mmCIF file of C-alpha atoms and ligand atoms in Angstrom:
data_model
loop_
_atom_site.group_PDB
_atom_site.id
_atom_site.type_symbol
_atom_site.label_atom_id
_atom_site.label_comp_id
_atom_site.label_asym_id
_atom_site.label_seq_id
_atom_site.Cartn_x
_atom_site.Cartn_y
_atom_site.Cartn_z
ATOM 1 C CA UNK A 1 0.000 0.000 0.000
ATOM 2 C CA UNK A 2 1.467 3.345 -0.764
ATOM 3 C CA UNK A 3 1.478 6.034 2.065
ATOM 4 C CA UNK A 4 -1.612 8.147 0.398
ATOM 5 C CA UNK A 5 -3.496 4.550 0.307
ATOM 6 C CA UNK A 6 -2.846 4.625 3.792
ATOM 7 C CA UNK A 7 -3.043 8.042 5.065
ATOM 8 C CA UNK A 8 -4.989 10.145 2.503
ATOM 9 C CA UNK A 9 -7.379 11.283 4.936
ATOM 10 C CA UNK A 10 -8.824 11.113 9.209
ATOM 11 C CA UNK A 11 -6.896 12.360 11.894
ATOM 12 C CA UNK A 12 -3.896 12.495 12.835
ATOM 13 C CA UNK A 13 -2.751 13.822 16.496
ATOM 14 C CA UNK A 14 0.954 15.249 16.928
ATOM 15 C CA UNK A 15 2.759 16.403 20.301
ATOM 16 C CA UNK A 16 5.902 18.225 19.792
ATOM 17 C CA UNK A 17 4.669 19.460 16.640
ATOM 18 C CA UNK A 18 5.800 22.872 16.248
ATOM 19 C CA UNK A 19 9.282 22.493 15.691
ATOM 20 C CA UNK A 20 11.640 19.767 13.825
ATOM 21 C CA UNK A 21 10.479 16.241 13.302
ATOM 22 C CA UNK A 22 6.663 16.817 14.358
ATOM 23 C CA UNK A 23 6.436 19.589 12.169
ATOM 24 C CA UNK A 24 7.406 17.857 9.338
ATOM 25 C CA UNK A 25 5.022 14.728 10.347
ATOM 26 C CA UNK A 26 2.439 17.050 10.335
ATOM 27 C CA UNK A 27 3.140 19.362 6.894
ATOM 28 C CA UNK A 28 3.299 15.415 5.032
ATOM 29 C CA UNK A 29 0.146 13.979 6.862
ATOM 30 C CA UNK A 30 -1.579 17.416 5.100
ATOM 31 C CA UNK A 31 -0.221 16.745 1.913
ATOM 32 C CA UNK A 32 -1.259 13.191 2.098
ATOM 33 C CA UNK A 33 -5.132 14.716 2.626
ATOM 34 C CA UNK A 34 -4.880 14.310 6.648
ATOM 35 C CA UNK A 35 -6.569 16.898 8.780
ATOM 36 C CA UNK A 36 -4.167 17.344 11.930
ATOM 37 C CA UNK A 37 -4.190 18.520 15.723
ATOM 38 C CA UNK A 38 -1.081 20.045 16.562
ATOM 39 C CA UNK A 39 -0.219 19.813 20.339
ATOM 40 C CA UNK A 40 3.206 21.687 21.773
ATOM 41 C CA UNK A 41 4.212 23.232 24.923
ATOM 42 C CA UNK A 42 5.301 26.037 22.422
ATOM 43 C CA UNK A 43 2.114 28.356 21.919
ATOM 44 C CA UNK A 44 3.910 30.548 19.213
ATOM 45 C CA UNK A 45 5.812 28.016 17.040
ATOM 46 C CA UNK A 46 2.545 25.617 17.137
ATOM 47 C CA UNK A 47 0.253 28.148 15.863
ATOM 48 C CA UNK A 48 2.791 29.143 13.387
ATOM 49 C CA UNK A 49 2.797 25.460 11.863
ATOM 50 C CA UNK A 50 -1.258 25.652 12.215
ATOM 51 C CA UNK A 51 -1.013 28.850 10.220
ATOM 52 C CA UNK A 52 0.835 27.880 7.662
ATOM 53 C CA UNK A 53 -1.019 24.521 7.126
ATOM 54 C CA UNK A 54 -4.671 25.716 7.223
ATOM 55 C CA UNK A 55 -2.992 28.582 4.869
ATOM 56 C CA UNK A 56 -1.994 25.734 2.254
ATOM 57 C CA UNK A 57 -5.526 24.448 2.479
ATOM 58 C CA UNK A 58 -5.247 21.833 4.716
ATOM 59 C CA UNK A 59 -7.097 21.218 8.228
ATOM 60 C CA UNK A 60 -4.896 22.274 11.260
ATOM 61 C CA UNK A 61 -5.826 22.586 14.658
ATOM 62 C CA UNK A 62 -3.886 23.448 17.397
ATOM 63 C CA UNK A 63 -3.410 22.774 21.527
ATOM 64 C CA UNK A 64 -0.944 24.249 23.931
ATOM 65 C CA UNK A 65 -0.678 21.206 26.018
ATOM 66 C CA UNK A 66 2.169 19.495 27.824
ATOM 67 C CA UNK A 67 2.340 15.760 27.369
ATOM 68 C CA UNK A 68 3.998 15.533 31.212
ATOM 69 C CA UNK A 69 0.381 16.582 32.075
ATOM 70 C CA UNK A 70 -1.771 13.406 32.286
ATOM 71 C CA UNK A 71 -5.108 15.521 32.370
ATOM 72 C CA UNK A 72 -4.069 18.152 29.726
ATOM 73 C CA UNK A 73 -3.328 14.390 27.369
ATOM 74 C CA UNK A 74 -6.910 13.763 28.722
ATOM 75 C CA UNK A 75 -8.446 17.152 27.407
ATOM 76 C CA UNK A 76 -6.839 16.627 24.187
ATOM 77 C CA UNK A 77 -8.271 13.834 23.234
ATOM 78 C CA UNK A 78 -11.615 14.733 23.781
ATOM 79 C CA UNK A 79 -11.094 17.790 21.587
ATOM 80 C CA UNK A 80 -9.743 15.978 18.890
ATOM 81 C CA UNK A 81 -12.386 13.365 18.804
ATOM 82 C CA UNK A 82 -15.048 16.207 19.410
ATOM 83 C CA UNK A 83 -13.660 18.677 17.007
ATOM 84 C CA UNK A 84 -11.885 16.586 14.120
ATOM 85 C CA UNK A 85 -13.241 13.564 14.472
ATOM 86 C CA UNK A 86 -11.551 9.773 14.947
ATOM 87 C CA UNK A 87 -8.040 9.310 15.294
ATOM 88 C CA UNK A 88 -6.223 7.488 12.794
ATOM 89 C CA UNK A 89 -2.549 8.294 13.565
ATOM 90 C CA UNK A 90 -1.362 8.586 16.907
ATOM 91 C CA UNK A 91 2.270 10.277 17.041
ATOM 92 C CA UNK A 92 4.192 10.622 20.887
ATOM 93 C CA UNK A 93 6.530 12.404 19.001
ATOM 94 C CA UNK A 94 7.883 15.556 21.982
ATOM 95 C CA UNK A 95 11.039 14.691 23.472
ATOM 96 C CA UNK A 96 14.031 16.995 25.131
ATOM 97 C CA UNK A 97 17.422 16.289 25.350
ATOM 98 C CA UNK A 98 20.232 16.660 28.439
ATOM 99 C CA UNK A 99 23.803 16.947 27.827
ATOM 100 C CA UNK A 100 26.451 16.250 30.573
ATOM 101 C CA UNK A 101 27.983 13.330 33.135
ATOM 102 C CA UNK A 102 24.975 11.675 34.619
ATOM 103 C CA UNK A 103 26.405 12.488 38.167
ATOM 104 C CA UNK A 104 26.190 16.325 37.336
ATOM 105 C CA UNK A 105 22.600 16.263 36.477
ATOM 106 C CA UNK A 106 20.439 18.678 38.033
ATOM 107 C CA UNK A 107 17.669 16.766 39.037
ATOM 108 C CA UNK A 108 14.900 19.086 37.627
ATOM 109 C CA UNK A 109 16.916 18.041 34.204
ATOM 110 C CA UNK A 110 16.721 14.130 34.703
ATOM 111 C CA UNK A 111 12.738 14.549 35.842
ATOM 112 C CA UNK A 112 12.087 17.116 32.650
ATOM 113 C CA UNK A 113 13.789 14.484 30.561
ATOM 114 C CA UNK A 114 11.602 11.627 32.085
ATOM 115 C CA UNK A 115 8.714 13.243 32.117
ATOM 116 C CA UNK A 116 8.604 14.580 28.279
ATOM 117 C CA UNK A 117 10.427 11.108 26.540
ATOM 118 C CA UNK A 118 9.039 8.731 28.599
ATOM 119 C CA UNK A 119 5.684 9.696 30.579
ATOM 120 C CA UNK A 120 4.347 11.588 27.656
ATOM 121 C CA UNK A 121 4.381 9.311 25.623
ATOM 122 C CA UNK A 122 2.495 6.947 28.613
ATOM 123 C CA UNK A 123 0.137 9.529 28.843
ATOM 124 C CA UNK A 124 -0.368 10.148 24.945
ATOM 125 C CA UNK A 125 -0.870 6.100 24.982
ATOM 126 C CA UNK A 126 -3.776 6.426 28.023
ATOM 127 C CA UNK A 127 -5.617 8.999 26.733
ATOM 128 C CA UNK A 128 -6.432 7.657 23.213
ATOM 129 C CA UNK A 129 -5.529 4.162 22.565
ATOM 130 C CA UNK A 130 -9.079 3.089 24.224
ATOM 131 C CA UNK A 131 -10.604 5.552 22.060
ATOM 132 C CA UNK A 132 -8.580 3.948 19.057
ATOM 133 C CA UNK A 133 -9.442 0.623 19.999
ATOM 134 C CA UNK A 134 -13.244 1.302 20.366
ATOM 135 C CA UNK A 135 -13.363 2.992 16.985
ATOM 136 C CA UNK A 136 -12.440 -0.533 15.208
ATOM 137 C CA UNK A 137 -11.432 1.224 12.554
ATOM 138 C CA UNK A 138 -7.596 1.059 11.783
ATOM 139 C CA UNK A 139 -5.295 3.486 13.328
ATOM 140 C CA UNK A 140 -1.392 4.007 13.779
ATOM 141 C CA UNK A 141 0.275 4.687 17.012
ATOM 142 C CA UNK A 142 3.969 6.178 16.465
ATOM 143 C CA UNK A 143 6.311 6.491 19.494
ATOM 144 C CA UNK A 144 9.302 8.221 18.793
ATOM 145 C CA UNK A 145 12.383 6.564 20.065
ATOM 146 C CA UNK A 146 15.919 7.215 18.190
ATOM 147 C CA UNK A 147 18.794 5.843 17.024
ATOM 148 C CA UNK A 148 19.924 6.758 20.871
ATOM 149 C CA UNK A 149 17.323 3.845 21.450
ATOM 150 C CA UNK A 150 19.561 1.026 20.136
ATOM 151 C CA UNK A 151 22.747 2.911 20.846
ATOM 152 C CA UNK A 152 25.090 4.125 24.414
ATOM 153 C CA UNK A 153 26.164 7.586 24.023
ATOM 154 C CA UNK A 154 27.978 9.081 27.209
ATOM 155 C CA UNK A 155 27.240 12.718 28.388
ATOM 156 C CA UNK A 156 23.933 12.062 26.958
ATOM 157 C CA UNK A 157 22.470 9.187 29.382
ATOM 158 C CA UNK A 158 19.118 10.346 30.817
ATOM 159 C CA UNK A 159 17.891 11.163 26.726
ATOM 160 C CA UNK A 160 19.780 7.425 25.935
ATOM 161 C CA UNK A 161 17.760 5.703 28.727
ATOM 162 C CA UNK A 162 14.677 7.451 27.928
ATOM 163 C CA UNK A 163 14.948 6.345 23.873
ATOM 164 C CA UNK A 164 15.604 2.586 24.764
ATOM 165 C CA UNK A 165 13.058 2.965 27.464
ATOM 166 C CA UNK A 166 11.017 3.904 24.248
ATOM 167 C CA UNK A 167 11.451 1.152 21.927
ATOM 168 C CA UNK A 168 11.194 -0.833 24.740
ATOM 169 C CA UNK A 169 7.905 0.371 25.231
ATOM 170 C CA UNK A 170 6.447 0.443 22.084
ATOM 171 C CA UNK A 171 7.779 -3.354 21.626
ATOM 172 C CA UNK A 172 5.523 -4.373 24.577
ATOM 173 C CA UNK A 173 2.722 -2.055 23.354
ATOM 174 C CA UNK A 174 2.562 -3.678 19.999
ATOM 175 C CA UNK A 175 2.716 -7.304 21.587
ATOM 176 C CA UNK A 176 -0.037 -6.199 24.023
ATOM 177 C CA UNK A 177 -2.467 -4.915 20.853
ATOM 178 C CA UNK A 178 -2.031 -8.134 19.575
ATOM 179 C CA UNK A 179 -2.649 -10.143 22.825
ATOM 180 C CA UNK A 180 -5.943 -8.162 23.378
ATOM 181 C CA UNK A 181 -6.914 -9.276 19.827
ATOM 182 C CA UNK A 182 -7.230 -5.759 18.411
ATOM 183 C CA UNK A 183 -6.238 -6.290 14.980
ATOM 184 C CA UNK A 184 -7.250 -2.910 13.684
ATOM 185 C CA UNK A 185 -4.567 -0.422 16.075
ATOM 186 C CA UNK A 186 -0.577 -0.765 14.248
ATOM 187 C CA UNK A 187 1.990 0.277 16.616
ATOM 188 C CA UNK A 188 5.215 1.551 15.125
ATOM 189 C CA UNK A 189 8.752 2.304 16.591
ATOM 190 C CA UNK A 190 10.201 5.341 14.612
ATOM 191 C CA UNK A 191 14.036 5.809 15.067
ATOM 192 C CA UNK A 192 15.374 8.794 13.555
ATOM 193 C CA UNK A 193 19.159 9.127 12.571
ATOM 194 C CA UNK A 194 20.423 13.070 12.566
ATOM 195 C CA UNK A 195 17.092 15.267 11.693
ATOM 196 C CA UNK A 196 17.539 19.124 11.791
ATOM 197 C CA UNK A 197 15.390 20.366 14.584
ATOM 198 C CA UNK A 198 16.012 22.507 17.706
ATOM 199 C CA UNK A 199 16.523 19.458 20.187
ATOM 200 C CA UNK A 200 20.016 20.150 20.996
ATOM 201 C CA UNK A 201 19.946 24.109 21.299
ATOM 202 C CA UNK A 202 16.858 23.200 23.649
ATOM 203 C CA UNK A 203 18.868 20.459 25.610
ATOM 204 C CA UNK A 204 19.506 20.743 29.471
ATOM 205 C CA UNK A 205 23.161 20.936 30.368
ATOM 206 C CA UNK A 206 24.972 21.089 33.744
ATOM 207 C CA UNK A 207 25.156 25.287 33.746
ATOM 208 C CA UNK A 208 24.908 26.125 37.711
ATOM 209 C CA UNK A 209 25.534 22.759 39.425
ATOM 210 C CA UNK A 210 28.954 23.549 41.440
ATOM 211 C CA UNK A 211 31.529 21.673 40.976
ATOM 212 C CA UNK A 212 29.489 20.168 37.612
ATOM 213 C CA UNK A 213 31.766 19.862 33.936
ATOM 214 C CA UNK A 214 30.258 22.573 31.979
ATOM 215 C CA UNK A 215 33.101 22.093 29.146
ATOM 216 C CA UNK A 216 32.494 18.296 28.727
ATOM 217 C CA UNK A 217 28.797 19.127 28.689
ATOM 218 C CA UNK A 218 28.873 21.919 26.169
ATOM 219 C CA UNK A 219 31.273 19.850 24.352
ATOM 220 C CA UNK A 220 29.180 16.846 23.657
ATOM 221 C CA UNK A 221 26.265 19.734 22.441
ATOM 222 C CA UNK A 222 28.878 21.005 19.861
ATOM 223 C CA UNK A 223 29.558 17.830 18.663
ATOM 224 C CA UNK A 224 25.725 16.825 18.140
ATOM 225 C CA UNK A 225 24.976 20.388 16.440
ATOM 226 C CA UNK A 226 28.142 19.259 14.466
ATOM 227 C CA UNK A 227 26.117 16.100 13.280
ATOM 228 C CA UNK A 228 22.891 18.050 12.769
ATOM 229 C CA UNK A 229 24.706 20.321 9.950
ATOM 230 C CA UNK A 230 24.784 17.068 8.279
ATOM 231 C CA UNK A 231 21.125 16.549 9.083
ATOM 232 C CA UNK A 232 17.884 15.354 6.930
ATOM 233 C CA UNK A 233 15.430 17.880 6.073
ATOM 234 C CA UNK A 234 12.380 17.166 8.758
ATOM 235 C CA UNK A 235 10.059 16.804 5.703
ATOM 236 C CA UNK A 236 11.833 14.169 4.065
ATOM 237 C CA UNK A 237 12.298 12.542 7.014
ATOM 238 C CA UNK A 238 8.246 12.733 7.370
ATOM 239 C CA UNK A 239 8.407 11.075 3.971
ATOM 240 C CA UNK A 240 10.152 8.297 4.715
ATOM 241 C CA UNK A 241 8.342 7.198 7.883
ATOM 242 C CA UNK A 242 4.910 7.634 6.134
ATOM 243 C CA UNK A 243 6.196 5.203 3.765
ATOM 244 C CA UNK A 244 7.427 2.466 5.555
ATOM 245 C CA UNK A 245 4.365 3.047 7.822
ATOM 246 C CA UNK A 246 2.151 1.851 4.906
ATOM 247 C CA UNK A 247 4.905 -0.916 4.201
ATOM 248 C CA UNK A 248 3.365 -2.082 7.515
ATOM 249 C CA UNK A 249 7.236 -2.211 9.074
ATOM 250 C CA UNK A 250 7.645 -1.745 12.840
ATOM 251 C CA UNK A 251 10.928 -0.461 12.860
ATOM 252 C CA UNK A 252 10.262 3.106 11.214
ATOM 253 C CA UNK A 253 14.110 4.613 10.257
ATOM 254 C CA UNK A 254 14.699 8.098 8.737
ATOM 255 C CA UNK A 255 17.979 7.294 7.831
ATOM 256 C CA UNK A 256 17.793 2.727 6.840
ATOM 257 C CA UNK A 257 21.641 3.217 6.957
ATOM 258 C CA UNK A 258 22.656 4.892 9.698
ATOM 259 C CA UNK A 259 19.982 3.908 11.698
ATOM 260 C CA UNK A 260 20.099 0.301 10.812
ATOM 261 C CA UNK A 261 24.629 -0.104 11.426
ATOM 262 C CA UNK A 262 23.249 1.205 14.652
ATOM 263 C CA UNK A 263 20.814 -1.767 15.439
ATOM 264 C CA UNK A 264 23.223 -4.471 13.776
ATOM 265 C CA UNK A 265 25.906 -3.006 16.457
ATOM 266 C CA UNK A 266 23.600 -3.158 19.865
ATOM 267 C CA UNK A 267 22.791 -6.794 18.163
ATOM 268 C CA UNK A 268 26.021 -7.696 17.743
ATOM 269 C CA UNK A 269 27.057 -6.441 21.084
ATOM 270 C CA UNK A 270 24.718 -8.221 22.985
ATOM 271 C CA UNK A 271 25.161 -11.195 21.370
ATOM 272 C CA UNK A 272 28.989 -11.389 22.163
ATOM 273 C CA UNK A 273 28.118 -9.913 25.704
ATOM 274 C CA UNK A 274 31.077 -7.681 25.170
ATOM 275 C CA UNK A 275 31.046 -4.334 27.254
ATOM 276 C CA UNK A 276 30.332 -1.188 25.945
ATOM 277 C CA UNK A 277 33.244 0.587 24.406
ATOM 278 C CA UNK A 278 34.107 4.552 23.424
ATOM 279 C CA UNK A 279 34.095 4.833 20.061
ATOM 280 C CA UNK A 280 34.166 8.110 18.034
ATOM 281 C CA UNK A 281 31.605 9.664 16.719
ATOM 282 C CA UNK A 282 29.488 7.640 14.275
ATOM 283 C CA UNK A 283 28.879 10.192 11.107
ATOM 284 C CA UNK A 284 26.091 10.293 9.543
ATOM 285 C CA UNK A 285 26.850 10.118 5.708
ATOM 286 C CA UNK A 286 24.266 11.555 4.098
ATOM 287 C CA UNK A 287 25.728 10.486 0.769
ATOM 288 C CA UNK A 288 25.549 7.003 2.089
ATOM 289 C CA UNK A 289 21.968 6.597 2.524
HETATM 290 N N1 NAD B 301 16.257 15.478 15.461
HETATM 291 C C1 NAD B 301 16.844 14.279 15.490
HETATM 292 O O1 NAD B 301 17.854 14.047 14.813
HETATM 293 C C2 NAD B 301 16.258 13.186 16.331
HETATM 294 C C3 NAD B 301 16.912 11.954 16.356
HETATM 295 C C4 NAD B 301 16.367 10.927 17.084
HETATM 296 C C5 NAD B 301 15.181 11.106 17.768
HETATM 297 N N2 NAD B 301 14.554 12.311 17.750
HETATM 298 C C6 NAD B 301 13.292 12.450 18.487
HETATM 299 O O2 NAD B 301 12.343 13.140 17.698
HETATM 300 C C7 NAD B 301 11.412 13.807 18.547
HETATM 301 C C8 NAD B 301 11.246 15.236 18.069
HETATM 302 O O3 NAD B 301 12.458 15.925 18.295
HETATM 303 P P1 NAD B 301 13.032 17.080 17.361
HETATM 304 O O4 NAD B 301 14.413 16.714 17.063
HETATM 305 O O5 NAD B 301 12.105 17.405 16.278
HETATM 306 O O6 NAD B 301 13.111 18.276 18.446
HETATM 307 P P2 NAD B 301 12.588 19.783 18.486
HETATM 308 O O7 NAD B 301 13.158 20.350 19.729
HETATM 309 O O8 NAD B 301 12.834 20.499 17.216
HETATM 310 O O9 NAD B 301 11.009 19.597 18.641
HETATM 311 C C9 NAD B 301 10.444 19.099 19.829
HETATM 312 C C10 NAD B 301 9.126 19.812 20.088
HETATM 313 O O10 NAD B 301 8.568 19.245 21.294
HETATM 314 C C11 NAD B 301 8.021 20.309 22.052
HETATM 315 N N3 NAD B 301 7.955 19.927 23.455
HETATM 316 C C12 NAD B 301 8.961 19.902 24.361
HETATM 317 N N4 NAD B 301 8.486 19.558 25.568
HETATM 318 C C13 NAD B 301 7.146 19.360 25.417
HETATM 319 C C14 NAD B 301 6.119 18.994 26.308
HETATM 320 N N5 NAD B 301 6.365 18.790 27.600
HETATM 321 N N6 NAD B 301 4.849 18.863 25.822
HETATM 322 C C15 NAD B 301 4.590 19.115 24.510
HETATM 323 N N7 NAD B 301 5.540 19.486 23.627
HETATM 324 C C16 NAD B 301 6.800 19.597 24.083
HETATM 325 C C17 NAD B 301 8.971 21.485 21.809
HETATM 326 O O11 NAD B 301 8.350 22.727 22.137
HETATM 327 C C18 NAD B 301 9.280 21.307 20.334
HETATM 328 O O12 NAD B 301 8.356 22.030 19.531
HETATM 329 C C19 NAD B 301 11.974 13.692 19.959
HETATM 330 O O13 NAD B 301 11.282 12.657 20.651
HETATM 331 C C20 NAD B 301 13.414 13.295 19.733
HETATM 332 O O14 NAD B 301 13.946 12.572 20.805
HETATM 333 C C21 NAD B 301 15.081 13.363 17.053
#
């Protein structure tokens, strides 16, 4: 089935959506013929994306709602269902990033991390799957994970954790749907590689903790904004997801290549029970994929 087969029209939901990789999720659900609700913590750049959809034609709504906010998840689902109508594509897509040793990690950083990557997306999954289920008709649940979810990156470890917590997640999820004999809900993993968005200028760091290594922090930021001039565009990106979404793959990569050395790596890994190891950076070749 090709993507437009798939999702030429209902609903799809998006948190995180006015910036980066939701963004682009939601400009190619419109041009597949979706109507979409645009959630984001981010009142200004959300209504900005709304504008410029609804300008193009297409049917945007928006919500300033924080997925760390089990009610507010709540509240958005019964708009959406209420205003748009059924959901057919669920994307947990709002994550943050944290840069620094772990042991120099304010805790207000490790709890926002936690809270956006990994309740969110719990609380994304509570508010609508039972509506999604009760509908019977089929709908997509995306949880964003990342090629961080298959990898160990150090200075980076709450985000690391929260992406394999993720795709751990979402693995259980999908088994669960299936258990409970709901044929009609398809839950997807999608791993980006190196997407340009504003996740790392928006990262925590150590800044203020006494005693904490600002340098090695602010290092390991440089060297990810490094990777991100490299990056896909957040549209093509959108693209490719849609795509192997309709392929009806669970594993949902960006970038196969880069994404995919990454997975056969972890694999290998854990098959030879060999420790983890510094490495240098892995590059994203964008020539490569
Ligand atoms: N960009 C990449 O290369 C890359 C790679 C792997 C995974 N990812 C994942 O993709 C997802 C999107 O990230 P991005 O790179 O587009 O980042 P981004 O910073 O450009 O966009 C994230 C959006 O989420 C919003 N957000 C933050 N906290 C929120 C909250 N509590 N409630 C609602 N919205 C909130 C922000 O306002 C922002 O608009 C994240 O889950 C990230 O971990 C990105």
């Amino acid at each position: 089935m090709s993507a437009r087969d798939t999702f030429g029209g209902g609903v799809a939901v998006i948190t995180g959506a006015g910036s980066g990789i939701g963004a682009g999720l939601a400009r190619h659900a419109c041009r597949l013929g979706m109507s979409v609700m645009l959630a984001d913590v981010d009142e200004t750049a959300v209504i900005s994306v709304r504008d410029e959809l609804n300008a193009s034609g297409a049917t945007a709504e928006h919500a300033v709602c924080d997925v760390r906010d089990p009610d507010a998840m709540v509240a958005l689902a019964e708009r959406t269902y209420a205003g748009l109508g059924p959901v057919r594509l669920l994307v947990n897509n709002a994550g943050v990033e944290q840069f620094g040793y772990l042991w120099d990690t304010p805790v207000d950083n490790w709890r926002r991390v936690v809270d956006v990557n990994v309740n969110g997306v719990f609380h994304g999954i509570r508010a609508f799957l039972p509506k999604m289920i009760e509908a019977t008709t089929p709908a997509w649940v995306w949880n964003l994970s990342s090629i961080g979810g298959v990898a160990v990156v150090p200075l980076q470890a709450p985000y690391i954790m929260s992406k394999h917590a993720i795709l751990a997640l979402t693995e259980c999820l999908r088994l669960e749907v299936q258990l409970a004999g709901h044929e009609h809900i398809r839950v997807q993993a999608v791993l980006p590689g190196a997407v340009a968005s504003n996740i790392f200028e928006s990262a925590g760091g150590v800044d203020g903790v006494a005693g904490g290594d600002v340098n090695a922090a602010e290092a390991q930021r440089a060297a990810m904004l490094d990777i991100k001039a490299d990056a896909m565009d957040p549209l093509a990106a959108a693209e490719v997801v849609f795509d192997q979404a309709a392929e009806d793959r669970f594993y949902l990569l960006t970038q196969p290549d880069y994404v995919g050395s990454a997975m056969a790596e972890r694999a290998e890994t854990l098959a030879t029970q060999r420790a983890p190891m510094l490495r240098t950076k892995r590059r994203f070749d964008p020539a490569a994929q």
